[in-house]
CSV table of C-alpha atoms in Angstrom, one decimal:
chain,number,residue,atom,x,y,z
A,1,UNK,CA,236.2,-147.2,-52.9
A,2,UNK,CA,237.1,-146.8,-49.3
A,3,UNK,CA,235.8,-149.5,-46.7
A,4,UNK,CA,236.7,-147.8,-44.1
A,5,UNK,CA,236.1,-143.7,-42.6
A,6,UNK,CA,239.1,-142.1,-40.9
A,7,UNK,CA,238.6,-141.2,-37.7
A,8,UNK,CA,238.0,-137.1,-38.3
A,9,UNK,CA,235.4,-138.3,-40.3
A,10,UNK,CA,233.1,-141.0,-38.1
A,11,UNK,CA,233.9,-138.0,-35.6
A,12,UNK,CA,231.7,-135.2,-37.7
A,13,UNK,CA,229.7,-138.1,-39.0
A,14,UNK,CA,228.4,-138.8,-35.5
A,15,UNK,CA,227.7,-134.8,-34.8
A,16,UNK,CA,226.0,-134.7,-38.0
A,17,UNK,CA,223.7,-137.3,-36.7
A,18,UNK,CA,223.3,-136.1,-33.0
A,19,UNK,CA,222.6,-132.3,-34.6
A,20,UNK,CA,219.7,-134.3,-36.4
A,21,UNK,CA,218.6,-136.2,-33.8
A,22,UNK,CA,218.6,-133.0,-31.9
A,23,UNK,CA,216.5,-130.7,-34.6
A,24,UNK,CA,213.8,-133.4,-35.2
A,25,UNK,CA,213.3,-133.7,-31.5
A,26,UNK,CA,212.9,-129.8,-31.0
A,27,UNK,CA,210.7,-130.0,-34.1
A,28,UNK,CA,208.3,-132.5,-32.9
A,29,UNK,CA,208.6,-130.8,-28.9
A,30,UNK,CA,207.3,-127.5,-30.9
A,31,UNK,CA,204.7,-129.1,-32.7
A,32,UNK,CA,203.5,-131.1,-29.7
A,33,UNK,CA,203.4,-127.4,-27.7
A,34,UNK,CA,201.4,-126.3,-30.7
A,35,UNK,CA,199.1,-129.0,-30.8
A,36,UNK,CA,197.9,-130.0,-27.4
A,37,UNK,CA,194.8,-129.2,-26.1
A,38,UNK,CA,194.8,-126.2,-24.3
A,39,UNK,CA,193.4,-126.6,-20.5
A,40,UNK,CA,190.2,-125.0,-20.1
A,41,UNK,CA,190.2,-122.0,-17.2
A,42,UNK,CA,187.3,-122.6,-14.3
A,43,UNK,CA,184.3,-121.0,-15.0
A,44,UNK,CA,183.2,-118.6,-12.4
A,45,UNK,CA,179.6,-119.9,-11.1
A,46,UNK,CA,176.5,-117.7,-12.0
A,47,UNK,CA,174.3,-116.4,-9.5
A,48,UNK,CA,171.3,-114.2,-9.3
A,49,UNK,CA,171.3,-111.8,-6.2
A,50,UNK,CA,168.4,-109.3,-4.7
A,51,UNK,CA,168.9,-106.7,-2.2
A,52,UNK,CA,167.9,-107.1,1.8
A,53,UNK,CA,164.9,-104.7,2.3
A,54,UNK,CA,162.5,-104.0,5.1
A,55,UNK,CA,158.8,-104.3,4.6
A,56,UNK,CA,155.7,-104.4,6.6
A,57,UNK,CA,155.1,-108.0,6.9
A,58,UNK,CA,151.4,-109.2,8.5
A,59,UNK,CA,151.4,-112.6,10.3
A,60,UNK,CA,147.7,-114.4,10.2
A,61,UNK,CA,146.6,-117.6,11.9
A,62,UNK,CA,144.5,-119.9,10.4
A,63,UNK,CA,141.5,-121.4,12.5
A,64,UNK,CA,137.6,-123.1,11.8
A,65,UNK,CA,135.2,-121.2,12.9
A,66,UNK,CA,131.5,-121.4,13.6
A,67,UNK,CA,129.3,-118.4,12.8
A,68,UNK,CA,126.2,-117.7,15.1
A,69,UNK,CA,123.4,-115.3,15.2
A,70,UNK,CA,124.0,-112.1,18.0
A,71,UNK,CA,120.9,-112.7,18.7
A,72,UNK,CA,118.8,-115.3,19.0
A,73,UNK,CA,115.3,-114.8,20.7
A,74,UNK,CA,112.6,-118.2,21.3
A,75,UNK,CA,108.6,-116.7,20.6
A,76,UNK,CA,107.0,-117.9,23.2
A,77,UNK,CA,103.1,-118.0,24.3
A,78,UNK,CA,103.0,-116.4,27.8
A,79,UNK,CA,99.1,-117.3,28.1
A,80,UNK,CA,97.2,-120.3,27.5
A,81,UNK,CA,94.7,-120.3,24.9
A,82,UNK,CA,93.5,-121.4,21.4
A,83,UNK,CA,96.3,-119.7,17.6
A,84,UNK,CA,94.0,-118.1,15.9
A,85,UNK,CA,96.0,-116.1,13.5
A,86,UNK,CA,99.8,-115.8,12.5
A,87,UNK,CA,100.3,-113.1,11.1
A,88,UNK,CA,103.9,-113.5,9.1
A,89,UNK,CA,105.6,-115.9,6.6
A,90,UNK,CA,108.1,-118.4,7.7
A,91,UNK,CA,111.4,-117.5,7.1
A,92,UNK,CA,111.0,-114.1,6.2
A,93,UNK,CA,112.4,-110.8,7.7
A,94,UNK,CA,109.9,-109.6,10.6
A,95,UNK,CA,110.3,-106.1,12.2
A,96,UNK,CA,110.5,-105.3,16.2
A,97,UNK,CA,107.0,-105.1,17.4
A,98,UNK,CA,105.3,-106.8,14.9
A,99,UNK,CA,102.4,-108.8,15.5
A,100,UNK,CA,103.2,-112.3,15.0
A,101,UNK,CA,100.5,-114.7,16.6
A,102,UNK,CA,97.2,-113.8,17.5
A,103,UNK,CA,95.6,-116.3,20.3
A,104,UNK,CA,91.8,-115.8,21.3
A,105,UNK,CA,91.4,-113.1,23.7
A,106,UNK,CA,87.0,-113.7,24.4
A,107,UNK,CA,88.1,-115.5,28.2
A,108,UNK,CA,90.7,-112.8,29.0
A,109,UNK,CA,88.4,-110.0,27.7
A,110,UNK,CA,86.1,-111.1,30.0
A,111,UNK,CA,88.5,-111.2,32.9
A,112,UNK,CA,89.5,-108.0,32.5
A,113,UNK,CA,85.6,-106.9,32.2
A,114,UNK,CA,84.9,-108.7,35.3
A,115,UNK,CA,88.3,-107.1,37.3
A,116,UNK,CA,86.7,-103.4,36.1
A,117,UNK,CA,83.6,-103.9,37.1
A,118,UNK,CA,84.7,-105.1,40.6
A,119,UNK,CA,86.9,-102.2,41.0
A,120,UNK,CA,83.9,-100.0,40.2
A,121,UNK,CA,82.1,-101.7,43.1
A,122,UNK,CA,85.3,-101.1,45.4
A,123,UNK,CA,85.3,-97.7,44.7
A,124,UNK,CA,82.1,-97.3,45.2
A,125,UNK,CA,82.1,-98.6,48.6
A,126,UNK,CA,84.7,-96.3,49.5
A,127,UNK,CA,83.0,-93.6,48.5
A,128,UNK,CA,80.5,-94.4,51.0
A,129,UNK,CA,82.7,-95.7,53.6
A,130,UNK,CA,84.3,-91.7,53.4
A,131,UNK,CA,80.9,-90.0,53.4
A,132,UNK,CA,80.0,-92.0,56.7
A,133,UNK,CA,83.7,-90.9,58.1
A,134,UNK,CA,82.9,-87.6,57.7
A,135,UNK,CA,79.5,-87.8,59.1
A,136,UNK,CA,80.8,-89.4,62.1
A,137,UNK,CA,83.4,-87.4,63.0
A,138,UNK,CA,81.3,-84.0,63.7
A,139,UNK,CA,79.5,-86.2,66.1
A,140,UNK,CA,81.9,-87.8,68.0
A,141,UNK,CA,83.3,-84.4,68.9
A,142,UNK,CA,79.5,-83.0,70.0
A,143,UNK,CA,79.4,-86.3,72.0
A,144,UNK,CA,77.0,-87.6,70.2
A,145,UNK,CA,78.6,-90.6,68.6
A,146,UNK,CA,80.8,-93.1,71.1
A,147,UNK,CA,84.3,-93.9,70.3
A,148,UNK,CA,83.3,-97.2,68.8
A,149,UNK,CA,81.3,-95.7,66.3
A,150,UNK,CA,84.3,-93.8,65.4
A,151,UNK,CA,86.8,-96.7,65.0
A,152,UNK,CA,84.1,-99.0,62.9
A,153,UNK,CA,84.0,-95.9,60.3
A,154,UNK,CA,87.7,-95.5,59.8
A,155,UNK,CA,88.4,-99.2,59.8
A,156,UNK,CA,85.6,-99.6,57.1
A,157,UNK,CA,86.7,-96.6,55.3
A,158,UNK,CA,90.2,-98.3,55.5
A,159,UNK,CA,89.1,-101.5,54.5
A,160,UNK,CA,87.6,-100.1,51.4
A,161,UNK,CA,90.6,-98.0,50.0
A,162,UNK,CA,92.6,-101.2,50.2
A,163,UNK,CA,90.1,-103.4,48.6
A,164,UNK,CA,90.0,-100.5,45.8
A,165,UNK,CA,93.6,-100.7,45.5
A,166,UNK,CA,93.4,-104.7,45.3
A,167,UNK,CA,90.8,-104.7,42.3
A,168,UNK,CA,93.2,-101.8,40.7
A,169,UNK,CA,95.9,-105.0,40.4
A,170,UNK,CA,93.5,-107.2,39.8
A,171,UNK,CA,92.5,-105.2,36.6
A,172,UNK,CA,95.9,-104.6,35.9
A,173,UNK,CA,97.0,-108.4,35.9
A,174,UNK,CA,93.7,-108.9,33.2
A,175,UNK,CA,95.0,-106.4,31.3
A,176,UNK,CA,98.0,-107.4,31.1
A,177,UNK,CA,97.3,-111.4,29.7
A,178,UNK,CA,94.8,-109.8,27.7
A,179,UNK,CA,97.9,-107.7,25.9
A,180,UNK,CA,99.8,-111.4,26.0
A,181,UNK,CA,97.4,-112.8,23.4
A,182,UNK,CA,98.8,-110.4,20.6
A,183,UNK,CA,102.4,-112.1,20.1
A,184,UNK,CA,104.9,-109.6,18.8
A,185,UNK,CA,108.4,-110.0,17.6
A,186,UNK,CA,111.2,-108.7,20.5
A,187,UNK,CA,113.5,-107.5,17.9
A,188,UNK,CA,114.1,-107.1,13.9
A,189,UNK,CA,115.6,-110.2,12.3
A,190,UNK,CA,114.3,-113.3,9.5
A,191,UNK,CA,111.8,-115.8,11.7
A,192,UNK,CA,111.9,-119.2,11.8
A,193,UNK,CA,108.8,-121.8,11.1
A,194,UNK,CA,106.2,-121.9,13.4
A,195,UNK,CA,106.6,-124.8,16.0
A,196,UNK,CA,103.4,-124.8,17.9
A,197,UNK,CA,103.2,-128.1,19.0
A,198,UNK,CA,106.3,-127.6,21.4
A,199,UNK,CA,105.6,-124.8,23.6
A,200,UNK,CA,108.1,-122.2,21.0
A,201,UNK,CA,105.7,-120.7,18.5
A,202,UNK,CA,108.6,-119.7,16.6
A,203,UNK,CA,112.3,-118.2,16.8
A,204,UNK,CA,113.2,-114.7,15.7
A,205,UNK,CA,117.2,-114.4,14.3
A,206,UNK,CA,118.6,-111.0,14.4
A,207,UNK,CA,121.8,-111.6,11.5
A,208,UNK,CA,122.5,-108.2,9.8
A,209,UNK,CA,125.5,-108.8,12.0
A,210,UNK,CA,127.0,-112.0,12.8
A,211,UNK,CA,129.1,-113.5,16.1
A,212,UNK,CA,132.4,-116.1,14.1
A,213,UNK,CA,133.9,-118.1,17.1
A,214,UNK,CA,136.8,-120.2,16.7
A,215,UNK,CA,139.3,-121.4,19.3
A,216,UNK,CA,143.1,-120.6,19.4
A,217,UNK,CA,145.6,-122.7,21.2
A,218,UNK,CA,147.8,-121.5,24.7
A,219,UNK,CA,150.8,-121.1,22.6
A,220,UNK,CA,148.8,-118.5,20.5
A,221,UNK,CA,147.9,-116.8,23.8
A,222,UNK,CA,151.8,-116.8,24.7
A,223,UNK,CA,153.2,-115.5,21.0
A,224,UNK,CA,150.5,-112.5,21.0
A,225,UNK,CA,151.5,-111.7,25.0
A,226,UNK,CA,155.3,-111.7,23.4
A,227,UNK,CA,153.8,-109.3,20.7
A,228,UNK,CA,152.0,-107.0,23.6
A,229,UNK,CA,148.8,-107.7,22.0
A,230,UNK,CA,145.7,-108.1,24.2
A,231,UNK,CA,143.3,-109.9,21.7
A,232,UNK,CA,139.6,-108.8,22.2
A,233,UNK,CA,140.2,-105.1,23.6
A,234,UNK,CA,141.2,-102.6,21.1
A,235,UNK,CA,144.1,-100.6,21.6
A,236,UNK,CA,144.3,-96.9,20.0
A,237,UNK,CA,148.6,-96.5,19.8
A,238,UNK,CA,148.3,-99.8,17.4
A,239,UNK,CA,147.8,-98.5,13.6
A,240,UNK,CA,145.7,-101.9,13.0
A,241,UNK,CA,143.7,-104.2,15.0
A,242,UNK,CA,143.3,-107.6,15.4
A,243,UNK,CA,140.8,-108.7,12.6
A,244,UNK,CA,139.7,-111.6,10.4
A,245,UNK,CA,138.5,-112.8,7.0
A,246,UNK,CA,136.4,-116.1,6.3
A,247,UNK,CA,136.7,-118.5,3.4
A,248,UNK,CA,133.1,-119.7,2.5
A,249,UNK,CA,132.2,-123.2,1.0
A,250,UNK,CA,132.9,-122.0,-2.6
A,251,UNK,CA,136.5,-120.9,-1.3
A,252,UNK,CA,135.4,-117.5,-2.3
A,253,UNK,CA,136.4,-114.9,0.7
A,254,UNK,CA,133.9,-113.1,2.2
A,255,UNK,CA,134.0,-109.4,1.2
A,256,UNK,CA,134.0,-107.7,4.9
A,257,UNK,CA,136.6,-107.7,7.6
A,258,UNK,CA,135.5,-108.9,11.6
A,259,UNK,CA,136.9,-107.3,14.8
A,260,UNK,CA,137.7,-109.3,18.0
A,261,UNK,CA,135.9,-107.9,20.2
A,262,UNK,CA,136.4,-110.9,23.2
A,263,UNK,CA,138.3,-113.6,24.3
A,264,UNK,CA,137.9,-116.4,27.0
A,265,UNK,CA,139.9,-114.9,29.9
A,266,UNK,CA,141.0,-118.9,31.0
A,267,UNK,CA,142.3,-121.9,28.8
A,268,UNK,CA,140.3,-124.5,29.0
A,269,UNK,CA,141.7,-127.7,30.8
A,270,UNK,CA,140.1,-130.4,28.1
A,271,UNK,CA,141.5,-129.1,24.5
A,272,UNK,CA,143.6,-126.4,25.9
A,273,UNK,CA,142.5,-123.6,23.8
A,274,UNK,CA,140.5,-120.7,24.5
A,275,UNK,CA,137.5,-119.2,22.7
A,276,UNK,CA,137.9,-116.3,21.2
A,277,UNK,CA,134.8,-114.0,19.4
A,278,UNK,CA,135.1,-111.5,16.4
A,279,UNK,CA,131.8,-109.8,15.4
A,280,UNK,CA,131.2,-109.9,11.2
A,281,UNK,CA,129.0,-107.3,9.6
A,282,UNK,CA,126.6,-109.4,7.6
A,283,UNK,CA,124.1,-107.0,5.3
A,284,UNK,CA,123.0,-109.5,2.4
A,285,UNK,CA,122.5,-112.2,4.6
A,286,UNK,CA,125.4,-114.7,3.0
A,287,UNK,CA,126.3,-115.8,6.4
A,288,UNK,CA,123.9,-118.7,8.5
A,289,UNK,CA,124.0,-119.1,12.0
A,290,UNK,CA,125.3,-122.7,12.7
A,291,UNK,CA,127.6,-122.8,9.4
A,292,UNK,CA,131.2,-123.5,9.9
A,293,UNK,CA,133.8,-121.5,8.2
A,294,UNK,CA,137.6,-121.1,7.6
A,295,UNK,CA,138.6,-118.3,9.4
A,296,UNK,CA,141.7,-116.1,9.4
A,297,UNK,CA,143.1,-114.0,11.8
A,298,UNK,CA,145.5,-111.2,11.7
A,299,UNK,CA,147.7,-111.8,14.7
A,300,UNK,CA,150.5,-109.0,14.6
A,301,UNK,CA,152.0,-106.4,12.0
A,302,UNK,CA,156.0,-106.5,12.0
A,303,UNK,CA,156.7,-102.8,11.0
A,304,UNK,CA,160.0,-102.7,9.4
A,305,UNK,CA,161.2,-106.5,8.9
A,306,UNK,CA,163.5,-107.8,7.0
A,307,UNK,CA,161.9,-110.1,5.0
A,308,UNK,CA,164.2,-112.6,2.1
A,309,UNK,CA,162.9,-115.1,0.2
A,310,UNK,CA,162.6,-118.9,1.6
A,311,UNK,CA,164.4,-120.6,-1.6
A,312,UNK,CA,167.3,-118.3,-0.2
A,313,UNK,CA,167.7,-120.3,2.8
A,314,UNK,CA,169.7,-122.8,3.3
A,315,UNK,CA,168.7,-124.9,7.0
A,316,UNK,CA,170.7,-127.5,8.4
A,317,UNK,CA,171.7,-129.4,11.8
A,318,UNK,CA,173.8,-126.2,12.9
A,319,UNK,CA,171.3,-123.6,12.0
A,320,UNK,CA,170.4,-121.6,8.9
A,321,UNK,CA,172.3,-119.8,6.8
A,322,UNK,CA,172.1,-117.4,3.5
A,323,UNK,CA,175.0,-116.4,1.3
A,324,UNK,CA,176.2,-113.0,1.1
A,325,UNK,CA,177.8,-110.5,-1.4
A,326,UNK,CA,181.2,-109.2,-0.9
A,327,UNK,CA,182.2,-106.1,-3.0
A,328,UNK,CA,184.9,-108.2,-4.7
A,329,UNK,CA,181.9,-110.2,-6.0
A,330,UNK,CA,183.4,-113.1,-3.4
A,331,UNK,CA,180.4,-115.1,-1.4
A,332,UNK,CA,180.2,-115.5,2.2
A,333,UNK,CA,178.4,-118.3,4.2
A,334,UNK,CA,176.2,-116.1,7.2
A,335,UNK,CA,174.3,-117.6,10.1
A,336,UNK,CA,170.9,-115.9,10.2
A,337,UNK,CA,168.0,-116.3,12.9
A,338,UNK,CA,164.8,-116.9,11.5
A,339,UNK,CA,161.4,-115.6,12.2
A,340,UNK,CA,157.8,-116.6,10.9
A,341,UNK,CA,157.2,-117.5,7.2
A,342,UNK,CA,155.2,-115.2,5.0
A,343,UNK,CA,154.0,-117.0,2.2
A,344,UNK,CA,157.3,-117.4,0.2
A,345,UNK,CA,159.4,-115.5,2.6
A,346,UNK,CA,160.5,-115.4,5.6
A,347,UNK,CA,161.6,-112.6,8.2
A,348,UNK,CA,165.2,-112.2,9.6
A,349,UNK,CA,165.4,-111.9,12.9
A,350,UNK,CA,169.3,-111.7,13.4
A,351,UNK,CA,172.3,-111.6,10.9
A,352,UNK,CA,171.4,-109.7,8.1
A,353,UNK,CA,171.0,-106.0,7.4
A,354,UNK,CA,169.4,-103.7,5.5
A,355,UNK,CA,171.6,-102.9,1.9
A,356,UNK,CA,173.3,-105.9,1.8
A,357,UNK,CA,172.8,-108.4,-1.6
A,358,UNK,CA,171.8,-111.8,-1.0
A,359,UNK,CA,172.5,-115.0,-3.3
A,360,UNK,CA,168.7,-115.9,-4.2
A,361,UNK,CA,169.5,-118.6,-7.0
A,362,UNK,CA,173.0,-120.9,-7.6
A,363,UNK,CA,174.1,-120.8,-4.5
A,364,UNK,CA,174.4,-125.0,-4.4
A,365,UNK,CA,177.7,-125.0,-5.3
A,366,UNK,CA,178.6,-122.0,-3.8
A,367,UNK,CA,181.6,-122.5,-1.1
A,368,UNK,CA,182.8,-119.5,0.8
A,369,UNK,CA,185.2,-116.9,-0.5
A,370,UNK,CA,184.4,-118.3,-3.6
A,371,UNK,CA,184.2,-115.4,-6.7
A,372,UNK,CA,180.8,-115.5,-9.0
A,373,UNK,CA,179.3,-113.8,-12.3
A,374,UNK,CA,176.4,-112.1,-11.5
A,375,UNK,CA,173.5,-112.6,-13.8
A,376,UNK,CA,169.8,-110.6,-13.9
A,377,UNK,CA,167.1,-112.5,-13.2
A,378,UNK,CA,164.9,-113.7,-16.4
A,379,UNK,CA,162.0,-111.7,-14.8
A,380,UNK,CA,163.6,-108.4,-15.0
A,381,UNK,CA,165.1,-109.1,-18.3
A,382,UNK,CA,161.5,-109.5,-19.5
A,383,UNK,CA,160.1,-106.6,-17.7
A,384,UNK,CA,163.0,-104.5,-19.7
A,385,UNK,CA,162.2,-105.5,-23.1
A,386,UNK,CA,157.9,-105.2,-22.7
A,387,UNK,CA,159.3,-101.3,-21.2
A,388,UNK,CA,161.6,-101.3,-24.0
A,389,UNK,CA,159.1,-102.3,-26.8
A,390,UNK,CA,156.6,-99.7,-25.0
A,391,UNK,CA,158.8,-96.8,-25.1
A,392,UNK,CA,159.7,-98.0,-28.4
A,393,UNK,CA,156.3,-98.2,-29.4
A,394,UNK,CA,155.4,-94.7,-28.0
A,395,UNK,CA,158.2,-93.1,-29.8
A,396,UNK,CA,156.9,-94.6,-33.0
A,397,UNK,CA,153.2,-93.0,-32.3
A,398,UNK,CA,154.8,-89.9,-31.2
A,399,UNK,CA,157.0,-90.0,-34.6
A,400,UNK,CA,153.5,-90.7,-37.0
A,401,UNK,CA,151.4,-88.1,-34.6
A,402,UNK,CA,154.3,-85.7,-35.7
């Protein structure tokens, strides 16, 4: 047995061991390839995306106001005397004209008796005061009567045709408190208790229709004037008008719509608003005089606004701003001006335009140029399958009326 290798040989016995050195690393270099974990690609972000559309988008202002009667007339005695009757129930609806109060009419009666009878007398001292006129003339002009005789019959003729005239107003001045003992209601409207003790028998309230004021602030004034709106004078080239809805206690909303039909001309210096006045119809009566109310007024119509959801918008120190869709399905960051909020939306002023897709949902981690998966929104995928399970469900009656 050899102890030692010849050269040749620890020569091809040292390749034999590099060659394996070699294969085993390869072997474990492809396995290691084969192996790894593979590195997962970026997932695109998903977004959900609506259109930009115009609308016709009504602005409101929201204000208290305090509803009172258009009119609102105080019953009061215009002679002296003792009530004898009242002729109406408290509270109830009274009609114009109608007797209300009855005071006792036996002293004026008499008065106007008296003032008749005197103006009988009167007359018939003119009669005679005429006759003796007549008879003196003819004489005077015979010479048979002097010129005094002449003036003392016209001045007592003419003397007693004024003292006829002044017993015709004296009669007419009975007549007239006689008529004031029958009280009678100005106009048609619900009555208030009687309140004799304090010189107002009673109040009459006309409130088929009803008078809401409420006060609105300068810079109201200043936005509407911006609008070219003149609030309390209507204006025919407008397709609406300033009008208003109340809230009642019950947060129910009163069925019928109010027109402005003033407002206070000046501000005034104290609170710096001014009082405006919309006129409510008011049939079943649901609306007191005195009550206050939440009212709401329709301040301008934009025609034609674009109008984009507020969860879209995105407001910080430099402005606000809304991401866009490219047609590469790449975002873009765009600056918008805003306008007033509509409920849950708000209008555009500047920025975007009409067609263009706007990022409404995922747009957090949104950066821009950055490419996204578009996904429906869950509403829509809903609406689809209830029209899908109708139309399915139609078929399937068409199929068994078949």
């Amino acid at each position: 047995m050899r102890l030692f290798f010849s050269k040749h040989e620890l020569k091809l016995r040292r390749k034999r061991t590099i060659a394996a050195v070699v294969c085993m690393v390869i072997v474990l270099g492809v396995y290691w390839i084969l192996t790894r974990p593979q590195k997962a690609a970026p997932e695109m972000p998903t977004v959900i995306v609506e259109p930009v559309i115009k609308d016709d988008v009504e602005i409101f202002g929201e204000y208290v106001g305090r509803i009172r009667a258009q009119q609102f007339v105080e019953v009061r005695a215009r002679v002296e005397g003792y009530l004898e009757n009242m002729l109406f129930a408290e509270g109830t609806y009274v009609n114009k004209n109608q007797v209300l109060f009855v005071i006792n009419q036996d002293q004026y009666r008499a008065k106007a008796d008296k003032a008749r009878a005197q103006l009988k007398k009167d007359e018939a001292q003119a009669l005679k005061a005429e006759r003796d006129l007549k008879r003196i003339r003819p004489l005077y002009e015979q010479n048979a009567a002097s010129q005094l005789d002449l003036d003392n019959a016209e001045a007592a003729y003419e003397s007693a045709v004024a003292t006829v005239a002044m017993s015709e107003a004296d009669l007419a001045q009975a007549e007239l408190e006689l008529g004031y003992t029958i009280v009678r209601s100005p106009l048609a409207g619900h009555i208030s208790e009687r309140n004799v003790d304090l010189g107002t028998l009673a109040t009459v309230v006309k409130s088929d229709t009803v008078l809401v004021d409420f006060s609105m602030t300068a810079l109201d004034y200043l936005k509407s004037k911006e609008r070219n709106i003149n609030l309390g004078q209507q204006d025919s080239t407008r397709s609406w008008q300033p009008n208003i809805t109340i809230t009642l206690a019950d947060n129910t909303v009163y069925p019928y719509k109010g027109y402005v039909d003033f407002a206070e001309p000046q501000v005034d210096p104290q609170t710096g608003t001014f009082s405006v006045r919309a006129e409510m119809p008011n049939p079943k009566q649901v609306l007191l005089p005195g009550q206050f109310t939440k009212v709401k007024l329709l301040l301008d119509v934009r025609e034609g606004a674009i109008v984009v959801p507020m969860k879209a918008v995105t407001i910080e120190k430099g402005g606000a701003y809304i991401y866009t869709m490219r047609k590469d399905d790449t975002v873009e960051k765009r600056f918008i001006e805003l306008g007033p909020e509509v409920g849950n939306n708000v209008v555009v002023e500047r920025g975007l335009a009409v067609g263009e897709t706007i990022v409404v949902e995922g747009f957090h981690k949104l950066t821009p140029g950055m490419k996204v998966r578009i996904s429906q929104p869950e509403t829509e995928v809903k609406d689809t399958t209830m029209v899908a399970g109708d139309s399915t469900t139609g078929m399937k009656n068409n199929a068994k009326g078949e």
